[in-house]
mmCIF file of C-alpha atoms and ligand atoms in Angstrom:
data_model
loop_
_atom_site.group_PDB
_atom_site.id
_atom_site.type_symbol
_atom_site.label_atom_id
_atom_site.label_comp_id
_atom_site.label_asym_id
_atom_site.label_seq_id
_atom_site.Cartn_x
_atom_site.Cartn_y
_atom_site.Cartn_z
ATOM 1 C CA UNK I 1001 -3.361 3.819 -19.253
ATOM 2 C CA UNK I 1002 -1.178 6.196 -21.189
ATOM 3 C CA UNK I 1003 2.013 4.980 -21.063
ATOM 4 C CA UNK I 1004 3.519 7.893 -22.895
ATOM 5 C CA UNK I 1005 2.151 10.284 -19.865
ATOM 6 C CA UNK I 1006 1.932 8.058 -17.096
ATOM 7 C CA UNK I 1007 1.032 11.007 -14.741
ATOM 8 C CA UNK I 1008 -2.121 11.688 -16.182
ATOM 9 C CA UNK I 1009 -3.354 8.643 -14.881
ATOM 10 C CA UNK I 1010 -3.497 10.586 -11.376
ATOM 11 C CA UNK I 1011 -7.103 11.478 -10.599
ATOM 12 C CA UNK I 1012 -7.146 12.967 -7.455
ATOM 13 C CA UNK I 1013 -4.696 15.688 -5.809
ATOM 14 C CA UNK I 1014 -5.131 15.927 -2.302
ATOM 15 C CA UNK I 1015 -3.869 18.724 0.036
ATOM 16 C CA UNK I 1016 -5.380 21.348 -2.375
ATOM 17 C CA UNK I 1017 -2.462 20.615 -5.169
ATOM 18 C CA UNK I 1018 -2.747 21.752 -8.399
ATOM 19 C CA UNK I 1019 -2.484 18.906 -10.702
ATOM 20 C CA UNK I 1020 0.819 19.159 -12.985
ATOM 21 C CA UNK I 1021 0.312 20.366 -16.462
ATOM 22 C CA UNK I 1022 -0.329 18.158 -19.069
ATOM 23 C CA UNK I 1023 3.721 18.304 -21.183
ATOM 24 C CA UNK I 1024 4.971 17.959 -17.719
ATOM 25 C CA UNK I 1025 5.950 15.220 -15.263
ATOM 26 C CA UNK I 1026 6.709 15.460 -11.561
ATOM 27 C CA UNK I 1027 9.752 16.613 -10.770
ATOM 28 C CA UNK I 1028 9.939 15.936 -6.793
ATOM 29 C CA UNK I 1029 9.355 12.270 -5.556
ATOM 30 C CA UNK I 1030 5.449 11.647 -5.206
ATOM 31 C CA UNK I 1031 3.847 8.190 -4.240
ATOM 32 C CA UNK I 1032 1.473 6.247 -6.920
ATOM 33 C CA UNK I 1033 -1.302 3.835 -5.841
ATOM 34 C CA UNK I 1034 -0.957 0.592 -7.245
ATOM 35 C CA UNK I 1035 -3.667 -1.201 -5.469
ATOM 36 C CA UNK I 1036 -6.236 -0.324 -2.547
ATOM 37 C CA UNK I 1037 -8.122 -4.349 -1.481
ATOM 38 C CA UNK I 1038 -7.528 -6.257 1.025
ATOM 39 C CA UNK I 1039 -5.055 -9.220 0.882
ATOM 40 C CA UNK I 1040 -7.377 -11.474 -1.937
ATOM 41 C CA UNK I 1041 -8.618 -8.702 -4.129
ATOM 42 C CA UNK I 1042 -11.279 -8.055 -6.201
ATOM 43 C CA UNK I 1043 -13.151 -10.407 -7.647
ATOM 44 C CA UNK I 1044 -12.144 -12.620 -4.425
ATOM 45 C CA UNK I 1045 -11.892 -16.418 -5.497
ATOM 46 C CA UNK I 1046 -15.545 -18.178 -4.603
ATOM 47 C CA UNK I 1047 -17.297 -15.138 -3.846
ATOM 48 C CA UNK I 1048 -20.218 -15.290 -6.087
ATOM 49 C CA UNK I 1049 -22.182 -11.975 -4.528
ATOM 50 C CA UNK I 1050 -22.583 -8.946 -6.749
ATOM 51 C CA UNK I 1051 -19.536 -7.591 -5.396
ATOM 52 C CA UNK I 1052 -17.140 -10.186 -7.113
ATOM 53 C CA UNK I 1053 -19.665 -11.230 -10.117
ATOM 54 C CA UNK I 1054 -19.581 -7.719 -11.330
ATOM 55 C CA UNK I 1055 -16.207 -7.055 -11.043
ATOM 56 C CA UNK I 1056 -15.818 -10.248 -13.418
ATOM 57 C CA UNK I 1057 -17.738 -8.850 -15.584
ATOM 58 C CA UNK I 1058 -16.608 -5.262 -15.610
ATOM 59 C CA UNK I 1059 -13.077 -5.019 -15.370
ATOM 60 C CA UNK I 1060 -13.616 -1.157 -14.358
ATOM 61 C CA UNK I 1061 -14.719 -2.939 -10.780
ATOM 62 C CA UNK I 1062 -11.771 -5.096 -10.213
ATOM 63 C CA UNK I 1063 -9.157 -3.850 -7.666
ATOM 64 C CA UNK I 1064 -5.592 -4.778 -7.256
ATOM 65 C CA UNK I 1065 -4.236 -5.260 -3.711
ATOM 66 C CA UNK I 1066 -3.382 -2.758 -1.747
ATOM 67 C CA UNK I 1067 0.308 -1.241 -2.506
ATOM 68 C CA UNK I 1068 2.245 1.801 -2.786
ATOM 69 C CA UNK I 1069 5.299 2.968 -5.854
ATOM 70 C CA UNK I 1070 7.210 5.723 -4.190
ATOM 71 C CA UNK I 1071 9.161 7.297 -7.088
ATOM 72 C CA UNK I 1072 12.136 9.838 -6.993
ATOM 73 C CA UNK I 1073 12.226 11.843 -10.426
ATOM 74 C CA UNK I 1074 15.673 13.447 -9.410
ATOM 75 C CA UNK I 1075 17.353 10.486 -9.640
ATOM 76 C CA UNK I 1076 15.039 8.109 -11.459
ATOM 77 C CA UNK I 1077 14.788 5.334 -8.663
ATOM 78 C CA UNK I 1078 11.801 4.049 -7.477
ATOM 79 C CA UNK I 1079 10.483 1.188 -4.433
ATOM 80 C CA UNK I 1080 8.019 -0.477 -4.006
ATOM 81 C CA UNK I 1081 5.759 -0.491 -0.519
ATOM 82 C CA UNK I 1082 4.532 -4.734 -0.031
ATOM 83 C CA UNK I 1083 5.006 -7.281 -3.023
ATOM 84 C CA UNK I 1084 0.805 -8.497 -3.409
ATOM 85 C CA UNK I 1085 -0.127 -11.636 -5.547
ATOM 86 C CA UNK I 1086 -1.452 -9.004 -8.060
ATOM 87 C CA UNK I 1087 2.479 -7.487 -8.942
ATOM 88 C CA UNK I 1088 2.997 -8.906 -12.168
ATOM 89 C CA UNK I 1089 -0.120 -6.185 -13.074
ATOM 90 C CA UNK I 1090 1.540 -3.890 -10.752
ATOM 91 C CA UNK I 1091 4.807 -3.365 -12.271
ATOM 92 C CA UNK I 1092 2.803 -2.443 -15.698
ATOM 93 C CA UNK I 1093 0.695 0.169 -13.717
ATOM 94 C CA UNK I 1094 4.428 0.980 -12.736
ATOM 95 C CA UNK I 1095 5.607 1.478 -16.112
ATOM 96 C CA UNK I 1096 7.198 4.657 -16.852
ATOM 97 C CA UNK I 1097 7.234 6.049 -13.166
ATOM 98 C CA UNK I 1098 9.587 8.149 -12.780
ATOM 99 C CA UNK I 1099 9.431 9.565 -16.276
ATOM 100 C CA UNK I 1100 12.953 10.016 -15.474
ATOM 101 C CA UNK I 1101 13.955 6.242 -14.942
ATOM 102 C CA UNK I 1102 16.447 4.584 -16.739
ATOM 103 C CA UNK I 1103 16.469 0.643 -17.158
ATOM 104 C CA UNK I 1104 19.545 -0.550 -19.316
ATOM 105 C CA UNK I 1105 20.052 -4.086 -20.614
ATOM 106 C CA UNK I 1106 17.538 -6.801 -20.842
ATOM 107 C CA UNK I 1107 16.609 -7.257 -17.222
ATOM 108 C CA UNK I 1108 17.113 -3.857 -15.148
ATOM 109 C CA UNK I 1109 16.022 -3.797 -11.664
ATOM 110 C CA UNK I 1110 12.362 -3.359 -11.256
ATOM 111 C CA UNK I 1111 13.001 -0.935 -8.120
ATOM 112 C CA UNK I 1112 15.576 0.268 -6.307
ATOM 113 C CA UNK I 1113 14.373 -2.349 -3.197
ATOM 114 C CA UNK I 1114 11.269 -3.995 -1.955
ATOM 115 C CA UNK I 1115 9.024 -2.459 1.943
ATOM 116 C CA UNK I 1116 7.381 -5.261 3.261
ATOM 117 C CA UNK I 1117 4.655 -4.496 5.988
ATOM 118 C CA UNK I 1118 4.730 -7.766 7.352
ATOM 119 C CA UNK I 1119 3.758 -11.658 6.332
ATOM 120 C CA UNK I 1120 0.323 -11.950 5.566
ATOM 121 C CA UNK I 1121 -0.781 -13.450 2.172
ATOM 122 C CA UNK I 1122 -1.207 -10.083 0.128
ATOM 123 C CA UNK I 1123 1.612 -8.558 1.339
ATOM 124 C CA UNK I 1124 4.908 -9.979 0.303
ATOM 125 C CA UNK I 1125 3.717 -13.275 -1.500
ATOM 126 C CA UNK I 1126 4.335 -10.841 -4.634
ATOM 127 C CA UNK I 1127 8.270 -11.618 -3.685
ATOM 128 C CA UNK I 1128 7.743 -15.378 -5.722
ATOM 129 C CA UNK I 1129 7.699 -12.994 -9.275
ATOM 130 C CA UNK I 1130 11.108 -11.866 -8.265
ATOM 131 C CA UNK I 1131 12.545 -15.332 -7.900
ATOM 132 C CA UNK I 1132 13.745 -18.021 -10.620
ATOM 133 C CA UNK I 1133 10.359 -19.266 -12.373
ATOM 134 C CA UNK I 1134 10.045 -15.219 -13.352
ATOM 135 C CA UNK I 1135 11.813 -12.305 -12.971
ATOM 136 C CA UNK I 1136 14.733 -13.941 -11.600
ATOM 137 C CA UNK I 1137 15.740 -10.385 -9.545
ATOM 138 C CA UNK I 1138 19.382 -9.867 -8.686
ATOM 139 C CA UNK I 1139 20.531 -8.468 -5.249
ATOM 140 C CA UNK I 1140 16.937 -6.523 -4.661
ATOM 141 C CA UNK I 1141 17.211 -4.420 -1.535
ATOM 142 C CA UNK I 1142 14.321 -6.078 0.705
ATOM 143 C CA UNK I 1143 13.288 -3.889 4.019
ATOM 144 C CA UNK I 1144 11.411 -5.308 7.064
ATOM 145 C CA UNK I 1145 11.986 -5.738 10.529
ATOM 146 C CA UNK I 1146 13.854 -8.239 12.463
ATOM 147 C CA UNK I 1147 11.492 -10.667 12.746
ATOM 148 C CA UNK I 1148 10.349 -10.460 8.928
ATOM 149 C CA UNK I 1149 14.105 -11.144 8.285
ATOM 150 C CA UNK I 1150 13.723 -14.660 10.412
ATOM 151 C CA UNK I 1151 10.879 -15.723 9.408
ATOM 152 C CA UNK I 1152 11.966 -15.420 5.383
ATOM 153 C CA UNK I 1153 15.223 -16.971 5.829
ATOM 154 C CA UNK I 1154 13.767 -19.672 8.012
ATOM 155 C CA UNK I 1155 10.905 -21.061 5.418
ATOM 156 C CA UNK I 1156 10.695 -21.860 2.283
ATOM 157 C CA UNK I 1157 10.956 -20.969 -0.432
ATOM 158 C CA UNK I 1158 11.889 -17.584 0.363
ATOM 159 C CA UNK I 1159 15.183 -18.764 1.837
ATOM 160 C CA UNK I 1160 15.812 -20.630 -1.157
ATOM 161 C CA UNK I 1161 15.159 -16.576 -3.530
ATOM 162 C CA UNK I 1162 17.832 -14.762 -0.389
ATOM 163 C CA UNK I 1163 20.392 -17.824 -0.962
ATOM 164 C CA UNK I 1164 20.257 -17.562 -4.984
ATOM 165 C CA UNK I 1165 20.960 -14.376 -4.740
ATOM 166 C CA UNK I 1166 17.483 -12.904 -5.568
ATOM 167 C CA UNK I 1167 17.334 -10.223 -2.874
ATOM 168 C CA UNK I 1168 19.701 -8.997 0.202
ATOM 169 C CA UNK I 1169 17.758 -7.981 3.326
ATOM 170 C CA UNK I 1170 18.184 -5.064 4.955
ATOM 171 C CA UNK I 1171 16.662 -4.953 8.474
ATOM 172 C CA UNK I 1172 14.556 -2.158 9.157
ATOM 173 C CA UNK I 1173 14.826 -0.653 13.179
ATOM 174 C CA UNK I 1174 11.407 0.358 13.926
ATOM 175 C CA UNK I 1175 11.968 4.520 14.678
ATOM 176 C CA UNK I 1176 15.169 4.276 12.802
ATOM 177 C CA UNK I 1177 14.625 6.466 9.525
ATOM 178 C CA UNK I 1178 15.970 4.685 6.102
ATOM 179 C CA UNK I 1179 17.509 7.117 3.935
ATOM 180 C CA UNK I 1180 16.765 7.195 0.100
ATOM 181 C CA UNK I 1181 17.716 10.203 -0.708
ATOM 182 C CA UNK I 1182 18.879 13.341 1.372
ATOM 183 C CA UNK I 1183 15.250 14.777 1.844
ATOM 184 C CA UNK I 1184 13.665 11.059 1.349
ATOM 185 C CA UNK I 1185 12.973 8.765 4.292
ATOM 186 C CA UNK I 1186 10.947 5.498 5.321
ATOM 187 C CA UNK I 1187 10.428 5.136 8.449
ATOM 188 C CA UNK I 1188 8.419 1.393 10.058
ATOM 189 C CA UNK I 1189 6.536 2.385 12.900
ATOM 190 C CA UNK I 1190 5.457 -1.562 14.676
ATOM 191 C CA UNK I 1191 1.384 -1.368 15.089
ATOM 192 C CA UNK I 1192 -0.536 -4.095 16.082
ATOM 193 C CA UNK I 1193 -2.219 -6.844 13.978
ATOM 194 C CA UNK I 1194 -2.206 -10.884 13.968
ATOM 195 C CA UNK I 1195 1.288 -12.134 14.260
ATOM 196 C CA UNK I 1196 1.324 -15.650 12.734
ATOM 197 C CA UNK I 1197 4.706 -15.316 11.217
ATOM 198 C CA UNK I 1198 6.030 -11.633 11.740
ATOM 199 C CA UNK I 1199 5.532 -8.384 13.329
ATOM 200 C CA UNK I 1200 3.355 -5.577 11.231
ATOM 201 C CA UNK I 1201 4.699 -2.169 9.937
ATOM 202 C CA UNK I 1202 3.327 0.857 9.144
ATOM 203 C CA UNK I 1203 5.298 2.794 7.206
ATOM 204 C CA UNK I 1204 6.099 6.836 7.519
ATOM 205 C CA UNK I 1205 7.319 8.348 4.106
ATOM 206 C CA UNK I 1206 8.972 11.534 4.868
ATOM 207 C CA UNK I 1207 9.731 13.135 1.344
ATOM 208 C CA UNK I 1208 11.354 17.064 0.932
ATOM 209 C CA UNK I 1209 7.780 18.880 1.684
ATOM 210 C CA UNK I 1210 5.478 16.157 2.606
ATOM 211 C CA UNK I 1211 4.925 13.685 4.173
ATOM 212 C CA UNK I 1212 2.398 10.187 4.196
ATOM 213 C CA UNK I 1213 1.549 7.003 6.236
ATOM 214 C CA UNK I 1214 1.023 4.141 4.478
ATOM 215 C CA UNK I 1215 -1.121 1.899 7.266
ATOM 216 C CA UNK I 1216 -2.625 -1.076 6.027
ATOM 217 C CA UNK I 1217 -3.204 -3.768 8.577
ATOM 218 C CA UNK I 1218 -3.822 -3.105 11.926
ATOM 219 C CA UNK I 1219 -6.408 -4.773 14.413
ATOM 220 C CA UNK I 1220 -8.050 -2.079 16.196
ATOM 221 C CA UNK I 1221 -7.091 1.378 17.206
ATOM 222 C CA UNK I 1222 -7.556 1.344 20.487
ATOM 223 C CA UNK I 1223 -5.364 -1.964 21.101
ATOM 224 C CA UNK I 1224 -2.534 0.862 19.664
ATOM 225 C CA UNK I 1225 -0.484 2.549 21.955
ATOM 226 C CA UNK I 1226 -0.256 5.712 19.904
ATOM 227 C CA UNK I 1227 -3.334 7.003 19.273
ATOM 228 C CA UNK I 1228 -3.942 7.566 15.367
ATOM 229 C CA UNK I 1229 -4.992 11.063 16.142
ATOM 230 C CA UNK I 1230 -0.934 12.015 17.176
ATOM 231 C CA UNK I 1231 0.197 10.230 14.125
ATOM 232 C CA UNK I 1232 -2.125 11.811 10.946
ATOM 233 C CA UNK I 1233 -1.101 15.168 13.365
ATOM 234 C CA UNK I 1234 2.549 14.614 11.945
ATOM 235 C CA UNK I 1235 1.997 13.428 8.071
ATOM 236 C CA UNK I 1236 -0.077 15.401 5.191
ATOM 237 C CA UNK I 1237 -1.955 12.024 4.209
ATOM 238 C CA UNK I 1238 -2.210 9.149 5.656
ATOM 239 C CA UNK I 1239 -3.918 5.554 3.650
ATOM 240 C CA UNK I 1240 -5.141 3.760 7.053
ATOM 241 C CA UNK I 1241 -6.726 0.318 6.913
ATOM 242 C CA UNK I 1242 -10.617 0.569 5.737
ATOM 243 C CA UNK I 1243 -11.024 -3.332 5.449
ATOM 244 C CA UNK I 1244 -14.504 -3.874 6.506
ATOM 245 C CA UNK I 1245 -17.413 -0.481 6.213
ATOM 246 C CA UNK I 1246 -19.055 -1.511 9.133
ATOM 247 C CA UNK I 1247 -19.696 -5.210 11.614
ATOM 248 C CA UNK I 1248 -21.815 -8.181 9.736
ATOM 249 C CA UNK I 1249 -20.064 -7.761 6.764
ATOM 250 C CA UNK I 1250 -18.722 -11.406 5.918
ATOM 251 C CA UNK I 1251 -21.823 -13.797 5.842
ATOM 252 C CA UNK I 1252 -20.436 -17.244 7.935
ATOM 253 C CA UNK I 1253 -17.382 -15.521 9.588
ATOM 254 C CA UNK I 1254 -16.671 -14.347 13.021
ATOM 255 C CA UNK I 1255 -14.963 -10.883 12.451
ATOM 256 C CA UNK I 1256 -13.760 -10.999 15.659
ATOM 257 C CA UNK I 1257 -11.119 -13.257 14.109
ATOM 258 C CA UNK I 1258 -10.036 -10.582 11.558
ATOM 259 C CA UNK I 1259 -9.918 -7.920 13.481
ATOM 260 C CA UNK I 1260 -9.562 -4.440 11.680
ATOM 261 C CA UNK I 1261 -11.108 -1.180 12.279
ATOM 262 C CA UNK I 1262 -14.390 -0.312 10.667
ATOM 263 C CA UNK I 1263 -14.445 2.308 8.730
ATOM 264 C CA UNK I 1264 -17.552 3.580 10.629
ATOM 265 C CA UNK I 1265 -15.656 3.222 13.243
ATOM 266 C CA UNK I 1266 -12.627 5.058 11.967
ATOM 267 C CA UNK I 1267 -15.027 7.686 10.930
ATOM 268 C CA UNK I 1268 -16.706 8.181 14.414
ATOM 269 C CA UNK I 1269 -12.976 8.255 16.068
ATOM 270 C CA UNK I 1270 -12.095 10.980 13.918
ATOM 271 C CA UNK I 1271 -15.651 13.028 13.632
ATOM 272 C CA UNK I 1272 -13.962 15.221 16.367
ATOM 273 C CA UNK I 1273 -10.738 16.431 14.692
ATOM 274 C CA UNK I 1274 -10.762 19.746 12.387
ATOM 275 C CA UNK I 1275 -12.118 19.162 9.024
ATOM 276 C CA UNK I 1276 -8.026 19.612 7.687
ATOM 277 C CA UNK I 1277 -6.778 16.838 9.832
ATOM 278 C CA UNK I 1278 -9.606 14.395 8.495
ATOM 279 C CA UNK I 1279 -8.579 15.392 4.790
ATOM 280 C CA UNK I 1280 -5.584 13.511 5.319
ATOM 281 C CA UNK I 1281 -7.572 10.032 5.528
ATOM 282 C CA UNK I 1282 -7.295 7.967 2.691
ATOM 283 C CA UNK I 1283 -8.700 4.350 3.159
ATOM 284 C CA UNK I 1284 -7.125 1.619 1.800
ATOM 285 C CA UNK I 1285 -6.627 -2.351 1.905
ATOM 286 C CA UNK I 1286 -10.403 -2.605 1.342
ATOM 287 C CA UNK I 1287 -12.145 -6.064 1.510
ATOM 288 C CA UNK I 1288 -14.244 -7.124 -1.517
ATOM 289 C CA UNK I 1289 -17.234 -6.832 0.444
ATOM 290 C CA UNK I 1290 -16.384 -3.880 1.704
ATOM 291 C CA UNK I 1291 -19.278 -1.415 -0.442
ATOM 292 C CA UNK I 1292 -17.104 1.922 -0.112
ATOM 293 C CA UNK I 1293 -15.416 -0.013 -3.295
ATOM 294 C CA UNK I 1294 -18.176 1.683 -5.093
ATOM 295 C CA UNK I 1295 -17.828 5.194 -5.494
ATOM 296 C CA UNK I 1296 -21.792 5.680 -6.331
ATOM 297 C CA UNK I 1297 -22.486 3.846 -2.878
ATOM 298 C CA UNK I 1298 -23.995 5.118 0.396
ATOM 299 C CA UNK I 1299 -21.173 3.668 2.028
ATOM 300 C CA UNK I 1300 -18.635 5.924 -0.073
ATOM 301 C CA UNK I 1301 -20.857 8.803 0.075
ATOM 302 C CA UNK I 1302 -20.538 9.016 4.157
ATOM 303 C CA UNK I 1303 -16.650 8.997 3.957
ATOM 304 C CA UNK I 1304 -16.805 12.052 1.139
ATOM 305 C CA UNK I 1305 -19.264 13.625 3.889
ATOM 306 C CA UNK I 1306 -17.121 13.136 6.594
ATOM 307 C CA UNK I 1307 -14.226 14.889 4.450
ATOM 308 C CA UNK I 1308 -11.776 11.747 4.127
ATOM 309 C CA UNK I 1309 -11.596 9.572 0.702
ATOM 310 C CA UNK I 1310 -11.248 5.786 -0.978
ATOM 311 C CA UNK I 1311 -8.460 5.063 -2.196
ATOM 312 C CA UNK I 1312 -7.529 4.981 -6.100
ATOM 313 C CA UNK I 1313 -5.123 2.890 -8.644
ATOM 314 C CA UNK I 1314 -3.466 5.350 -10.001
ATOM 315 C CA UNK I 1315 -3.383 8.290 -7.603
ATOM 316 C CA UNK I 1316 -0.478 10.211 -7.050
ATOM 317 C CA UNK I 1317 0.022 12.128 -3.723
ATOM 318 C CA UNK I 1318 3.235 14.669 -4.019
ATOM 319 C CA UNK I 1319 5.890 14.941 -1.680
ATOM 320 C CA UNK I 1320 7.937 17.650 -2.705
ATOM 321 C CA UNK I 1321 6.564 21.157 -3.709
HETATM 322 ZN ZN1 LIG G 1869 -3.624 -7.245 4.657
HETATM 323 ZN ZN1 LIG G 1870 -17.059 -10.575 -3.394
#
């Protein structure tokens, strides 16, 4: 990466955007892809299919997990969406986003706070770099619902990080906008998915001229009471859960235990809607067998036919102009 010009790292623009010239930076707050798998990455630890063994072998193949920067130029401040076991990478990918960020002393804050979706392994288990073994974080913001709140200060050793001091938690209504700025929102919206320890988020980034949903986990659509369709009608993008391509896809597991949504699924749901509304799909929190991972796949050619995308480390989707 080019640390000197960390924008030109972004390889797509989606809504039609022009990408910004080379000598200059964005100036309104944009998100940045850090990561696009599914909770264990890629390679995935035992998996010795071509999936994994090439991505050993070719580093170009490997794949953080899934999670968002959303960066504010105008002020330099910057948060992160879900802490994944793959952040100590992550905050280099980070590096020098916003362009305009300042970081005094020895240790400045990483980010201005910490989203977590909810309490599943690649999710928030990122949180143990901010503790005392590492980066030893001071006072971090952390946002999540209610029951994310209990559930950290009830186990360790996540209590143990909120009573040293590592982060304050800030409890997240679901509905109830968090401000950032004055044209910069989050927003958790509660959607379904397995809830061992905690509720799951999606969250709703409202920024001064667009908008995205960041929608990693959920179990099916149809077990939502909002349909998807009335959500991606309200946001400009939206990075929806593309875990598994299509049923069969773990050898020796029962999907039915992991339930997400296909992406052939996904696509058929959405194979009615205008071309423009299925631009906005980006998927995301992709599984390692999952063979849209490969842009030169069948599987990644039908979601480029059906007009939605994969996505990218690195990618930056604007918000402002
Ligand atoms: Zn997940
Ligand atoms: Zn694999």
């Amino acid at each position: 990466m080019n640390r000197a010009m960390p924008w030109l790292v972004a390889l797509t623009f989606p809504f039609g955007c022009e990408a910004p010239a080379e000598d200059s930076a964005p100036a309104d707050p944009y998100v940045l892809v850090l990561g696009v798998a599914q909770d264990a990455g890629r390679p995935q630890i035992g998996c010795r299919s071509n999936c994994c063994e090439s991505a050993r072998r070719n580093p170009d193949d490997r794949r953080f997990v899934t999670s968002l920067l959303l960066a504010d130029p105008r002020s330099g401040k910057r948060w992160l969406l879900d802490a994944t076991p793959d952040l100590r990478e992550q905050v280099e990918v980070a590096e020098g986003h916003p362009v305009t960020r300042k970081a005094p002393g020895p240790r400045p804050p990483l980010f201005e706070g910490v989203f977590l979706t909810h309490a599943h392994m690649g999710h928030y288990t990122g949180l143990l770099q901010l503790g005392p073994e590492a980066y030893n974080a001071q006072h971090l913001p952390l946002y999540g619902t209610e029951r994310m709140e209990a559930y950290l200060s009830q186990n360790g050793p996540w209590n143990l990080l909120l009573a040293q001091g590592n982060w304050d938690y800030r409890t997240m209504v679901p509905g109830e906008a968090v401000s950032l700025a004055e044209d910069l929102t989050v927003t958790a919206i509660l959607v379904p998915h397995r809830r061992e320890f905690t509720d799951t988020c999606a969250f709703l980034i409202r920024g001064p001229r667009r908008s995205l949903l960041y929608l990693p986990d959920i179990d099916k659509w149809d077990r939502w009471d909002t349909p998807i369709e009335e959500v991606l009608a309200q946001v400009d993008v939206a990075l929806l859960d593309g875990a598994f391509f299509a049923d069969g896809e773990i050898p020796g597991r029962s999907i039915d235990q992991i339930p997400h949504p296909f992406i052939s699924e996904t696509l058929e749901r959405l194979a009615p809607l205008p071309r423009s509304e299925r631009a906005k799909v980006v998927f995301t929190h992709l599984n390692h067998t999952n063979p849209a991972l490969d842009e030169d796949s069948a599987a990644a050619l039908t979601v480029r036919e059906a007009g939605m995308a994969v996505a990218r480390r690195g990618t930056i989707y604007p918000l402002g102009k």
